[in-house]
Amino acid sequence: MTPDTSTRAPTGIRGVTTARIKWLVATVVFVSLPFLFSELLVGQVLIFAIFAMGYNLLLGYGGEPSFGHAAYFGLSAYGTVLFLQYVARSLYVAMLFGIVVAVLASVVFGWLSLRRRGLYFAMITLAFAQMIFYINLQWTDVTGGNNGLIMPNVDGSIGPLDPASGGLEFYVFCLFFLVVCWFGIRRVVNSPFGRSLQAIRENEVRAENLGYNTERYLLIAFVFSGLVSGLAGALYALLFSFVGPELYNFFMSGDIVIMTIIGGVGTLGGPLVGAFVYVLISDLLAEFTSLWPLLLGAFFVAVVIYTPQGLYGVVQELLGEREASFDRQRLLELFGLDELQRED
Amino acid sequence: MSVDFWATQFLNGVTLGMIFVLVALGLSLIFGIMHVVNFAHGDLLLVGTYVSLSVFLLTESLLLGVIVAMLAVGVLGFVLEYFILRRVDHENVLLQLLVTFGVAEIIRELVQLRWGPVGMNYPVPDWGRGNVDLLVTGYPLYRTFVIVAGIVCVAAVYLFLTRTDYGLVVRAGSHDRDLVRTLGIDIRRIFTLVFVIGCLLAAVAGTLVGPLRSANPELGVELLIPAFVVVIVGGMGSFTGSIVAGLFIGLVITLTGVVFPPAQDAVIYAFMAVVLLVRPHGLFGTPQEAH
């Protein structure tokens, strides 16, 4: 269900619509997942899928590569735990508080970072995330510094279900948010706002000349992705009942870029596939060999070199949803010289 | 808090700043012509640190260490550019950035495999242990050496850029690489050349910084991100900008460390935010280069 396919249903293998095939696969995967892998692993899969989907709104649809989205993820996770510790033992209010913190931070940092585009934007977002990381590390009285914080025990019962108790209940809770994000983001992407955003991605100067306030559109996309990242962060705090400085760091920001890219940037399903593949593969590799980061890095480089459209892009090509290398061409236009000459 | 105390702190700032200058100059050169933000730069530096340490421990000669480190990092950079970056379309800067990010991870893992995940002590060479008398204050000889070596490297790059034919092509390419290509010059070879020069600078920086800090696998990233701040503040692709901003950032970090230690690591990012507000294209960048 990419924006390309939403208006017409392409017929794939033997006349079955590809959308139906994908829904079937997704249903089977989501139902079987909690029975195949450990609680923590499937929780992470869903959380990173949400995170990557939110991130993709900025990178994939807005066309701006942030290298600092760990900041909003981490701020929300810490916000949730700190609220529980100091204000009130109410899980959902705390999560909401965490998300609000992430949104506020993304407004400020987004506004500052969007003074530049492209590669500069990437480095500026990275620098702000580092600032948060170091403040977090030094402010030990509040954040626990290097030791992190343990989340107080809370009761999060909604009727008979308590997501805070972990297990299948947490999984269902996360899945609920994943589905909400999926439909929410699809709605946003296909809305007039989303269309304008993609127009800005394709050619910002042209959009500007047409009268769009491009900076405001990009800022809204930035804040929206900050919001979804914040949701993922709050869920992460709940899953582990613990937050540590590694939530903020450079590698977390990089991981989310990697997931989005290997899945397929600028498609709805891509980040989902990317998060699944990345989290599951790294876990499987970690079980077999201590060399797993090395192999993962090599896998990532290979994906970038050989299939710049991502794994989901390959699936789409196989299903005949779009011409081969379509996205590659678009990526070239997006981040190529066109971009560098944008403000000339 | 006497004069000699502040003089010493000032020189400490310059020493750290020199390291940033060398890292940022490489980054800036590579960006200027290739439009690639090299995320592997920090980890190439890391290889320089460990290789020179190994040679130094073996032979007691830091000079030999830095030469071998330059060879090793230079070859590594050549392999990275020639065999990997060339396979990614060079007009597609985001994919190039991502490839360097992935390669950085691979290099860091290899370094940890060879030298272990725990840091190693990097001793100051015997000849660098004394103090130099600088009128107002005595200053450790090794740190003075770092400053001098940094100046020599910067001068070498400057002479290369202004006094050689290759340097001329590099400068022209930074200005308009398409025009250079139309003149029949193989821009890809220039890319490789500039990338390797950046790597050599990283190797020197990696060696020089070794005895100041210790060798550990995080060192590359720890230096790379402040170096990004340097190039943003100085203006991407600007030679003067890298030098002035590098020294300045070094001073800001060191002096903040004296006045208010907890803010030491975070302060430069706040400083960068202010610069972006006032001059979005950096102190020495021109608005045309402000993409």
Tab-separated table of N, CA, C and O in Angstrom, chain B residues 146-227:
chain	number	residue	atom	x	y	z
B	146	VAL	N	52.904	18.755	19.125
B	146	VAL	CA	51.633	18.567	18.427
B	146	VAL	C	51.247	19.843	17.679
B	146	VAL	O	50.852	19.817	16.512
B	147	ILE	N	51.414	20.990	18.376
B	147	ILE	CA	51.064	22.269	17.749
B	147	ILE	C	51.926	22.511	16.513
B	147	ILE	O	51.420	22.831	15.427
B	148	VAL	N	53.240	22.292	16.672
B	148	VAL	CA	54.157	22.526	15.554
B	148	VAL	C	53.842	21.578	14.395
B	148	VAL	O	53.745	22.000	13.230
B	149	ALA	N	53.640	20.305	14.720
B	149	ALA	CA	53.356	19.322	13.676
B	149	ALA	C	52.066	19.684	12.938
B	149	ALA	O	51.975	19.550	11.712
B	150	GLY	N	51.085	20.168	13.689
B	150	GLY	CA	49.833	20.590	13.071
B	150	GLY	C	50.058	21.722	12.089
B	150	GLY	O	49.544	21.696	10.966
B	151	ILE	N	50.862	22.686	12.512
B	151	ILE	CA	51.149	23.831	11.634
B	151	ILE	C	51.850	23.350	10.351
B	151	ILE	O	51.501	23.770	9.242
B	152	VAL	N	52.791	22.411	10.534
B	152	VAL	CA	53.519	21.891	9.365
B	152	VAL	C	52.551	21.230	8.380
B	152	VAL	O	52.613	21.460	7.164
B	153	CYS	N	51.623	20.417	8.922
B	153	CYS	CA	50.670	19.719	8.051
B	153	CYS	C	49.779	20.708	7.312
B	153	CYS	O	49.522	20.558	6.111
B	154	VAL	N	49.280	21.708	8.044
B	154	VAL	CA	48.413	22.704	7.424
B	154	VAL	C	49.167	23.431	6.313
B	154	VAL	O	48.652	23.618	5.206
B	155	ALA	N	50.439	23.779	6.610
B	155	ALA	CA	51.260	24.460	5.604
B	155	ALA	C	51.453	23.572	4.383
B	155	ALA	O	51.377	24.036	3.235
B	156	ALA	N	51.671	22.277	4.621
B	156	ALA	CA	51.875	21.348	3.507
B	156	ALA	C	50.634	21.298	2.616
B	156	ALA	O	50.734	21.347	1.381
B	157	VAL	N	49.453	21.219	3.252
B	157	VAL	CA	48.215	21.181	2.469
B	157	VAL	C	48.045	22.485	1.704
B	157	VAL	O	47.668	22.490	0.522
B	158	TYR	N	48.377	23.585	2.367
B	158	TYR	CA	48.236	24.890	1.725
B	158	TYR	C	49.145	24.974	0.498
B	158	TYR	O	48.720	25.403	-0.584
B	159	LEU	N	50.397	24.528	0.658
B	159	LEU	CA	51.331	24.572	-0.468
B	159	LEU	C	50.864	23.649	-1.589
B	159	LEU	O	50.952	23.991	-2.769
B	160	PHE	N	50.368	22.486	-1.208
B	160	PHE	CA	49.856	21.563	-2.227
B	160	PHE	C	48.728	22.215	-3.028
B	160	PHE	O	48.699	22.153	-4.254
B	161	LEU	N	47.818	22.873	-2.312
B	161	LEU	CA	46.659	23.457	-2.990
B	161	LEU	C	47.038	24.642	-3.862
B	161	LEU	O	46.439	24.871	-4.907
B	162	THR	N	48.040	25.419	-3.416
B	162	THR	CA	48.325	26.668	-4.137
B	162	THR	C	49.514	26.564	-5.090
B	162	THR	O	49.612	27.336	-6.030
B	163	ARG	N	50.434	25.610	-4.857
B	163	ARG	CA	51.661	25.605	-5.641
B	163	ARG	C	51.807	24.431	-6.597
B	163	ARG	O	52.813	24.310	-7.277
B	164	THR	N	50.853	23.502	-6.610
B	164	THR	CA	51.014	22.362	-7.519
B	164	THR	C	49.858	22.341	-8.522
B	164	THR	O	48.790	22.902	-8.272
B	165	ASP	N	50.095	21.653	-9.647
B	165	ASP	CA	49.060	21.546	-10.670
B	165	ASP	C	47.850	20.765	-10.153
B	165	ASP	O	46.707	21.116	-10.411
B	166	TYR	N	48.141	19.685	-9.393
B	166	TYR	CA	47.045	18.900	-8.837
B	166	TYR	C	46.205	19.756	-7.886
B	166	TYR	O	44.982	19.692	-7.873
B	167	GLY	N	46.922	20.560	-7.092
B	167	GLY	CA	46.224	21.437	-6.156
B	167	GLY	C	45.303	22.393	-6.880
B	167	GLY	O	44.182	22.662	-6.455
B	168	LEU	N	45.784	22.873	-8.015
B	168	LEU	CA	44.982	23.793	-8.819
B	168	LEU	C	43.699	23.113	-9.288
B	168	LEU	O	42.603	23.680	-9.207
B	169	VAL	N	43.853	21.857	-9.741
B	169	VAL	CA	42.677	21.105	-10.203
B	169	VAL	C	41.708	20.877	-9.050
B	169	VAL	O	40.498	21.002	-9.210
B	170	VAL	N	42.272	20.566	-7.875
B	170	VAL	CA	41.415	20.340	-6.714
B	170	VAL	C	40.624	21.603	-6.382
B	170	VAL	O	39.407	21.565	-6.151
B	171	ARG	N	41.323	22.746	-6.398
B	171	ARG	CA	40.622	23.995	-6.080
B	171	ARG	C	39.564	24.300	-7.128
B	171	ARG	O	38.438	24.706	-6.809
B	172	ALA	N	39.921	24.099	-8.382
B	172	ALA	CA	38.953	24.336	-9.452
B	172	ALA	C	37.757	23.405	-9.304
B	172	ALA	O	36.600	23.809	-9.466
B	173	GLY	N	38.055	22.128	-8.959
B	173	GLY	CA	36.990	21.142	-8.804
B	173	GLY	C	36.059	21.486	-7.657
B	173	GLY	O	34.848	21.255	-7.730
B	174	SER	N	36.613	22.047	-6.584
B	174	SER	CA	35.763	22.456	-5.465
B	174	SER	C	34.841	23.585	-5.884
B	174	SER	O	33.735	23.735	-5.359
B	175	HIS	N	35.335	24.379	-6.814
B	175	HIS	CA	34.541	25.513	-7.263
B	175	HIS	C	33.431	25.053	-8.206
B	175	HIS	O	32.265	25.411	-8.039
B	176	ASP	N	33.782	24.233	-9.181
B	176	ASP	CA	32.792	23.741	-10.132
B	176	ASP	C	33.329	22.476	-10.787
B	176	ASP	O	34.087	22.528	-11.746
B	177	ARG	N	32.926	21.335	-10.243
B	177	ARG	CA	33.549	20.104	-10.717
B	177	ARG	C	33.074	19.719	-12.113
B	177	ARG	O	33.771	19.042	-12.848
B	178	ASP	N	31.886	20.166	-12.491
B	178	ASP	CA	31.406	19.837	-13.830
B	178	ASP	C	32.229	20.543	-14.898
B	178	ASP	O	32.507	19.991	-15.950
B	179	LEU	N	32.591	21.762	-14.562
B	179	LEU	CA	33.410	22.531	-15.501
B	179	LEU	C	34.766	21.860	-15.673
B	179	LEU	O	35.282	21.737	-16.792
B	180	VAL	N	35.336	21.393	-14.556
B	180	VAL	CA	36.626	20.704	-14.610
B	180	VAL	C	36.527	19.463	-15.478
B	180	VAL	O	37.400	19.171	-16.296
B	181	ARG	N	35.406	18.759	-15.334
B	181	ARG	CA	35.205	17.538	-16.113
B	181	ARG	C	35.118	17.863	-17.606
B	181	ARG	O	35.639	17.154	-18.436
B	182	THR	N	34.456	18.959	-17.904
B	182	THR	CA	34.315	19.321	-19.323
B	182	THR	C	35.655	19.659	-19.943
B	182	THR	O	35.817	19.590	-21.153
B	183	LEU	N	36.616	20.042	-19.113
B	183	LEU	CA	37.940	20.364	-19.647
B	183	LEU	C	38.747	19.106	-19.946
B	183	LEU	O	39.907	19.187	-20.319
B	184	GLY	N	38.136	17.954	-19.728
B	184	GLY	CA	38.807	16.714	-20.070
B	184	GLY	C	39.653	16.134	-18.953
B	184	GLY	O	40.449	15.236	-19.165
B	185	ILE	N	39.465	16.648	-17.748
B	185	ILE	CA	40.218	16.109	-16.611
B	185	ILE	C	39.408	14.992	-15.969
B	185	ILE	O	38.199	15.118	-15.774
B	186	ASP	N	40.079	13.883	-15.669
B	186	ASP	CA	39.397	12.746	-15.053
B	186	ASP	C	39.138	13.074	-13.580
B	186	ASP	O	40.002	12.899	-12.725
B	187	ILE	N	37.917	13.550	-13.298
B	187	ILE	CA	37.608	14.027	-11.954
B	187	ILE	C	37.651	12.888	-10.940
B	187	ILE	O	37.947	13.093	-9.773
B	188	ARG	N	37.403	11.664	-11.410
B	188	ARG	CA	37.407	10.527	-10.481
B	188	ARG	C	38.784	10.301	-9.868
B	188	ARG	O	38.907	9.912	-8.722
B	189	ARG	N	39.806	10.541	-10.677
B	189	ARG	CA	41.160	10.380	-10.132
B	189	ARG	C	41.431	11.445	-9.083
B	189	ARG	O	42.109	11.202	-8.089
B	190	ILE	N	40.888	12.631	-9.327
B	190	ILE	CA	41.050	13.711	-8.350
B	190	ILE	C	40.311	13.360	-7.056
B	190	ILE	O	40.807	13.598	-5.956
B	191	PHE	N	39.132	12.763	-7.206
B	191	PHE	CA	38.389	12.304	-6.015
B	191	PHE	C	39.265	11.389	-5.168
B	191	PHE	O	39.409	11.568	-3.967
B	192	THR	N	39.858	10.389	-5.855
B	192	THR	CA	40.684	9.424	-5.128
B	192	THR	C	41.847	10.127	-4.436
B	192	THR	O	42.132	9.886	-3.267
B	193	LEU	N	42.491	11.018	-5.179
B	193	LEU	CA	43.632	11.744	-4.623
B	193	LEU	C	43.242	12.517	-3.361
B	193	LEU	O	43.888	12.405	-2.316
B	194	VAL	N	42.155	13.276	-3.467
B	194	VAL	CA	41.728	14.095	-2.333
B	194	VAL	C	41.316	13.209	-1.161
B	194	VAL	O	41.641	13.498	0.000
B	195	PHE	N	40.643	12.119	-1.465
B	195	PHE	CA	40.222	11.219	-0.396
B	195	PHE	C	41.440	10.671	0.348
B	195	PHE	O	41.459	10.636	1.581
B	196	VAL	N	42.457	10.290	-0.397
B	196	VAL	CA	43.662	9.746	0.235
B	196	VAL	C	44.382	10.829	1.054
B	196	VAL	O	44.857	10.563	2.161
B	197	ILE	N	44.417	12.055	0.523
B	197	ILE	CA	45.042	13.140	1.300
B	197	ILE	C	44.303	13.337	2.622
B	197	ILE	O	44.922	13.462	3.687
B	198	GLY	N	42.971	13.334	2.558
B	198	GLY	CA	42.176	13.443	3.787
B	198	GLY	C	42.527	12.333	4.766
B	198	GLY	O	42.653	12.556	5.967
B	199	CYS	N	42.718	11.116	4.228
B	199	CYS	CA	43.058	9.975	5.082
B	199	CYS	C	44.436	10.141	5.713
B	199	CYS	O	44.641	9.770	6.868
B	200	LEU	N	45.383	10.689	4.947
B	200	LEU	CA	46.720	10.905	5.497
B	200	LEU	C	46.650	11.887	6.664
B	200	LEU	O	47.276	11.683	7.711
B	201	LEU	N	45.866	12.955	6.480
B	201	LEU	CA	45.702	13.920	7.578
B	201	LEU	C	45.080	13.241	8.794
B	201	LEU	O	45.466	13.496	9.934
B	202	ALA	N	44.097	12.375	8.538
B	202	ALA	CA	43.455	11.653	9.644
B	202	ALA	C	44.466	10.770	10.365
B	202	ALA	O	44.452	10.658	11.593
B	203	ALA	N	45.345	10.124	9.593
B	203	ALA	CA	46.361	9.259	10.207
B	203	ALA	C	47.297	10.065	11.099
B	203	ALA	O	47.651	9.641	12.203
B	204	VAL	N	47.712	11.240	10.621
B	204	VAL	CA	48.587	12.098	11.434
B	204	VAL	C	47.843	12.532	12.701
B	204	VAL	O	48.373	12.437	13.812
B	205	ALA	N	46.596	12.984	12.525
B	205	ALA	CA	45.808	13.401	13.688
B	205	ALA	C	45.647	12.254	14.669
B	205	ALA	O	45.766	12.435	15.886
B	206	GLY	N	45.393	11.071	14.137
B	206	GLY	CA	45.213	9.893	14.991
B	206	GLY	C	46.453	9.572	15.789
B	206	GLY	O	46.377	9.178	16.954
B	207	THR	N	47.609	9.746	15.161
B	207	THR	CA	48.867	9.493	15.871
B	207	THR	C	49.118	10.564	16.929
B	207	THR	O	49.423	10.261	18.080
B	208	LEU	N	48.953	11.827	16.518
B	208	LEU	CA	49.248	12.919	17.446
B	208	LEU	C	48.350	12.870	18.674
B	208	LEU	O	48.773	13.164	19.790
B	209	VAL	N	47.079	12.512	18.471
B	209	VAL	CA	46.140	12.550	19.579
B	209	VAL	C	46.361	11.378	20.541
B	209	VAL	O	45.973	11.446	21.704
B	210	GLY	N	47.019	10.331	20.049
B	210	GLY	CA	47.217	9.122	20.864
B	210	GLY	C	47.732	9.403	22.263
B	210	GLY	O	47.057	9.119	23.257
B	211	PRO	N	48.936	10.004	22.402
B	211	PRO	CA	49.485	10.255	23.732
B	211	PRO	C	48.691	11.292	24.544
B	211	PRO	O	48.863	11.372	25.762
B	212	LEU	N	47.835	12.080	23.883
B	212	LEU	CA	47.020	13.051	24.623
B	212	LEU	C	45.846	12.353	25.298
B	212	LEU	O	45.493	12.647	26.436
B	213	ARG	N	45.213	11.460	24.561
B	213	ARG	CA	44.179	10.611	25.148
B	213	ARG	C	44.779	9.221	25.146
B	213	ARG	O	45.946	9.043	24.843
B	214	SER	N	43.985	8.199	25.475
B	214	SER	CA	44.523	6.866	25.245
B	214	SER	C	43.808	6.315	24.016
B	214	SER	O	42.852	6.903	23.527
B	215	ALA	N	44.313	5.196	23.500
B	215	ALA	CA	43.686	4.600	22.329
B	215	ALA	C	42.473	3.793	22.780
B	215	ALA	O	42.600	2.926	23.639
B	216	ASN	N	41.286	4.117	22.267
B	216	ASN	CA	40.120	3.280	22.533
B	216	ASN	C	39.178	3.347	21.336
B	216	ASN	O	39.197	4.320	20.584
B	217	PRO	N	38.353	2.313	21.160
B	217	PRO	CA	37.553	2.213	19.928
B	217	PRO	C	36.559	3.361	19.730
B	217	PRO	O	36.079	3.552	18.616
B	218	GLU	N	36.255	4.098	20.789
B	218	GLU	CA	35.295	5.192	20.659
B	218	GLU	C	35.966	6.485	20.197
B	218	GLU	O	35.290	7.455	19.871
B	219	LEU	N	37.297	6.487	20.223
B	219	LEU	CA	38.038	7.715	19.957
B	219	LEU	C	37.654	8.358	18.622
B	219	LEU	O	37.498	9.582	18.526
B	220	GLY	N	37.459	7.529	17.603
B	220	GLY	CA	37.144	8.051	16.283
B	220	GLY	C	35.867	8.867	16.274
B	220	GLY	O	35.844	10.011	15.811
B	221	VAL	N	34.807	8.282	16.824
B	221	VAL	CA	33.523	8.977	16.847
B	221	VAL	C	33.602	10.209	17.746
B	221	VAL	O	33.047	11.260	17.434
B	222	GLU	N	34.351	10.076	18.852
B	222	GLU	CA	34.487	11.212	19.772
B	222	GLU	C	35.127	12.422	19.102
B	222	GLU	O	34.852	13.554	19.477
B	223	LEU	N	36.014	12.180	18.149
B	223	LEU	CA	36.647	13.301	17.455
B	223	LEU	C	35.875	13.708	16.206
B	223	LEU	O	35.900	14.863	15.797
B	224	LEU	N	35.199	12.748	15.594
B	224	LEU	CA	34.516	13.032	14.325
B	224	LEU	C	33.387	14.042	14.499
B	224	LEU	O	33.251	14.976	13.713
B	225	ILE	N	32.591	13.863	15.547
B	225	ILE	CA	31.405	14.718	15.671
B	225	ILE	C	31.778	16.164	15.998
B	225	ILE	O	31.252	17.078	15.371
B	226	PRO	N	32.728	16.416	16.927
B	226	PRO	CA	33.194	17.809	17.054
B	226	PRO	C	33.781	18.346	15.745
B	226	PRO	O	33.640	19.532	15.441
B	227	ALA	N	34.411	17.466	14.958
B	227	ALA	CA	34.966	17.917	13.675
B	227	ALA	C	33.844	18.355	12.729
B	227	ALA	O	34.009	19.289	11.953
